[in-house]
Rosetta silent file (secondary structure, phi, psi, omega in degrees, C-alpha in Angstrom):
SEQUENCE: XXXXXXXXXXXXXXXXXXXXXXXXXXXXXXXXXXXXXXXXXXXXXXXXXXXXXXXXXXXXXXXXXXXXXXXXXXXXXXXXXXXXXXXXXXXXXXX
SCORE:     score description
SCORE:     0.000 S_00000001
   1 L     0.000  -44.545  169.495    0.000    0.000    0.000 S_00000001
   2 H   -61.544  -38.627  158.711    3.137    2.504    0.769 S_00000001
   3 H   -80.656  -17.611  178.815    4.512    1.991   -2.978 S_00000001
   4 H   -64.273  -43.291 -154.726    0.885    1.945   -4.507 S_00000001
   5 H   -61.477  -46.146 -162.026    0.978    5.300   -2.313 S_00000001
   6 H   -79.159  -36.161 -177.497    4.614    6.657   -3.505 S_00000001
   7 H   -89.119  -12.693  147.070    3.967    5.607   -7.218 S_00000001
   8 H   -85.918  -24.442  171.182    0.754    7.700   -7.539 S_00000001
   9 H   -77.690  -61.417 -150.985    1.863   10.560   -5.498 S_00000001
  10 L  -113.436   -0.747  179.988    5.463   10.881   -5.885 S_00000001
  11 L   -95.003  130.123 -173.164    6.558    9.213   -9.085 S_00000001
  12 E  -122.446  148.755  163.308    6.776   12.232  -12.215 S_00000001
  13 E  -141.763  119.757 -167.573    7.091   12.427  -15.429 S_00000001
  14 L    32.149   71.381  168.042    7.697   16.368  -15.956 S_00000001
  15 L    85.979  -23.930 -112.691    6.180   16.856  -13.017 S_00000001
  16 E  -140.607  127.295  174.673    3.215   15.559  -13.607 S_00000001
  17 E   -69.293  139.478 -177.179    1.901   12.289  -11.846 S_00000001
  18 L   -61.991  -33.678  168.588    3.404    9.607  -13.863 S_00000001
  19 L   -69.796  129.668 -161.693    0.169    6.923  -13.664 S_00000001
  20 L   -77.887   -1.602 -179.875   -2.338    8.123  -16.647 S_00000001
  21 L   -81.551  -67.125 -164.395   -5.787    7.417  -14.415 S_00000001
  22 H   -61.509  -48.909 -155.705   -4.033    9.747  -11.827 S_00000001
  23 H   -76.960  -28.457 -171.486   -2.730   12.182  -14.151 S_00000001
  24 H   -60.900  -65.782  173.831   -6.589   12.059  -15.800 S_00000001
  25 H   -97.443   35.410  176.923   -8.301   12.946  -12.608 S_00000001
  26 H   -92.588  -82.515  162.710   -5.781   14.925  -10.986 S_00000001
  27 L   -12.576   -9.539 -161.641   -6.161   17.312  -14.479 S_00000001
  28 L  -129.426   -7.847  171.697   -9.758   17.473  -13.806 S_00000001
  29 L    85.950  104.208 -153.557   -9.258   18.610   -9.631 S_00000001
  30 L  -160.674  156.603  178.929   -9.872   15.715   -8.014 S_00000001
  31 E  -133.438  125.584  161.496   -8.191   14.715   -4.382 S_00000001
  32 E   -48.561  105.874 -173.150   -6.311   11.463   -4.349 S_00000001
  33 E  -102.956  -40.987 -176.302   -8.731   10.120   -1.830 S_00000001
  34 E  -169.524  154.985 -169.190   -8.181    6.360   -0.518 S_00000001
  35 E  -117.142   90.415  167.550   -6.039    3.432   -1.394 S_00000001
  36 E  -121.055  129.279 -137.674   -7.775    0.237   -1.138 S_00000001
  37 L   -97.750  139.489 -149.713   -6.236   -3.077   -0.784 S_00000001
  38 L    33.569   61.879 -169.185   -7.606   -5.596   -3.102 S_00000001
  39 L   -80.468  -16.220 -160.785  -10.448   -3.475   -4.044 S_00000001
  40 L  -143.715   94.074  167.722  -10.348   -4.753   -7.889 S_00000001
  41 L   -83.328    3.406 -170.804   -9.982   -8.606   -7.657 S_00000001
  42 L   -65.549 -168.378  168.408  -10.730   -9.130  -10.880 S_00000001
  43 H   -99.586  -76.727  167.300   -7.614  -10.652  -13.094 S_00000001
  44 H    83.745 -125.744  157.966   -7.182   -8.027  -14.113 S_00000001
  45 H   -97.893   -1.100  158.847   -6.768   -6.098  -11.711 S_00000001
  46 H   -71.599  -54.124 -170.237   -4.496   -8.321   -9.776 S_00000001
  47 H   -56.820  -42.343 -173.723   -2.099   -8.194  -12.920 S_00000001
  48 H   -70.071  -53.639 -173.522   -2.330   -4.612  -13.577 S_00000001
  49 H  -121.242   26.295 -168.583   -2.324   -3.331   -9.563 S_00000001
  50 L    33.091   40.062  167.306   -1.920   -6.495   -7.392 S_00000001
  51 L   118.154  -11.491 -141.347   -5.305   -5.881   -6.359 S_00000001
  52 L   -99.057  140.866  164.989   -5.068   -2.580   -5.148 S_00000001
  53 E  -163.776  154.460 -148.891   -7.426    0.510   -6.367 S_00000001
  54 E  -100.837  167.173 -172.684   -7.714    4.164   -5.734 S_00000001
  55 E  -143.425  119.159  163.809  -10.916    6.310   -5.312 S_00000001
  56 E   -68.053  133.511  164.552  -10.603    9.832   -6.694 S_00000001
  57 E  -125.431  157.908  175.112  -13.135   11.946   -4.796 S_00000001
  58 L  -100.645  145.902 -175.406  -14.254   15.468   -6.339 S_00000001
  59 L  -125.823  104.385 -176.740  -15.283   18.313   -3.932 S_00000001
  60 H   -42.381  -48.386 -173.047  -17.235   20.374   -6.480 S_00000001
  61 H   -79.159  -10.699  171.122  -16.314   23.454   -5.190 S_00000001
  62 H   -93.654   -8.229 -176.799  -12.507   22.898   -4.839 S_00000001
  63 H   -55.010  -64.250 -170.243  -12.168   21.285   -8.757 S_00000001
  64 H   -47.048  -83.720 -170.575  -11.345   24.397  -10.351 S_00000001
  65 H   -51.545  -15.107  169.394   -8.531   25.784   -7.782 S_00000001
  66 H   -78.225  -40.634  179.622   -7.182   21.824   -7.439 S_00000001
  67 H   -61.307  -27.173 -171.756   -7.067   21.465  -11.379 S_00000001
  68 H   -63.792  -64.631 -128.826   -5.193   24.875  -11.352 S_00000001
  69 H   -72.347  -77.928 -176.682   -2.955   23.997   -8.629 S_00000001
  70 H   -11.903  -59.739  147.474   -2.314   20.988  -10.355 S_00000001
  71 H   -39.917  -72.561 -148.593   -1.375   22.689  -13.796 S_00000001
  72 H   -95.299  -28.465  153.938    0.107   25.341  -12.946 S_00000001
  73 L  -127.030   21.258 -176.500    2.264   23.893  -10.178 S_00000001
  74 L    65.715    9.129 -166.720    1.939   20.277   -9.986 S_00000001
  75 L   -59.211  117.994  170.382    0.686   20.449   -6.788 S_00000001
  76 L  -112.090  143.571 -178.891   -1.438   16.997   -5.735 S_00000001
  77 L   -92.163  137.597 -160.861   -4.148   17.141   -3.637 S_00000001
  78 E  -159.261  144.919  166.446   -4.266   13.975   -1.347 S_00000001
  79 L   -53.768  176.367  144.183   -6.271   12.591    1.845 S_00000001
  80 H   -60.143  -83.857 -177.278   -4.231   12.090    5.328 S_00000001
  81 H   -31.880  -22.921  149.286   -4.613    8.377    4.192 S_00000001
  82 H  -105.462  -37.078 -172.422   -2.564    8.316    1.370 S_00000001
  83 H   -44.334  -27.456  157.003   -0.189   11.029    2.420 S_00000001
  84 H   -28.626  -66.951  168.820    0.144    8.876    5.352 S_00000001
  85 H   -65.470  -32.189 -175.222    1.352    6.136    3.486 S_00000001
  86 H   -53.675  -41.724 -175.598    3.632    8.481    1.400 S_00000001
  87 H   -77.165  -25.597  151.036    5.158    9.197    4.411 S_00000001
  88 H   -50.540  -67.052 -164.466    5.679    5.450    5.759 S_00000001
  89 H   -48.794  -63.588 -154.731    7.216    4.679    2.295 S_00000001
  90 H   -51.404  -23.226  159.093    9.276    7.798    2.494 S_00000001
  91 H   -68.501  -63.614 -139.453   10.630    6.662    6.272 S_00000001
  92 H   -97.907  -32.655 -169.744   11.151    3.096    5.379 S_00000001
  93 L   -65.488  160.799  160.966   12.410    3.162    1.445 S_00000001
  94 L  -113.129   13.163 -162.205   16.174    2.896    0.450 S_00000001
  95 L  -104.685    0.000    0.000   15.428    4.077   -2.809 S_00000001
């Protein structure tokens, strides 16, 4: 759950999150909302994500200034629950 966390949050490509689902609603102001393990059991989604699948959630009235943010500084919007985990991986990692 702490690299599903770190590879939608913190992994870029020019800036930008590097997974295209993320980069899709991130672009549209969306908050990186929950991480949930085995959420997509299908095969699937074991092959693609072990299992694992994210829930965007939209706050109407925050879309605009999160898509901005987003744009114009790359800026991700994120629960406690995954920054949480970012911040496990980010203790724990060697990388």
């Amino acid at each position: 759950m702490r690299l599903c966390a770190w590879y939608l949050y913190g992994e870029k490509h020019r800036g930008y999150a590097l997974n295209p689902v993320a980069n899709f609603h991130l672009q549209n102001g969306s908050v990186m909302w929950r991480i949930n393990w085995m959420g997509d059991t299908s095969p699937r989604g074991i092959a693609a994500a072990c299992g694992m699948m994210v829930n965007y959630r939209y706050f109407l009235e925050d879309t605009a200034s999160n898509s901005a943010a987003y744009l114009g500084t790359k800026q991700i919007k994120a629960s406690e629950q995954v920054l949480s985990l970012v911040s496990q991986f980010q203790q724990n990692s060697k990388l």
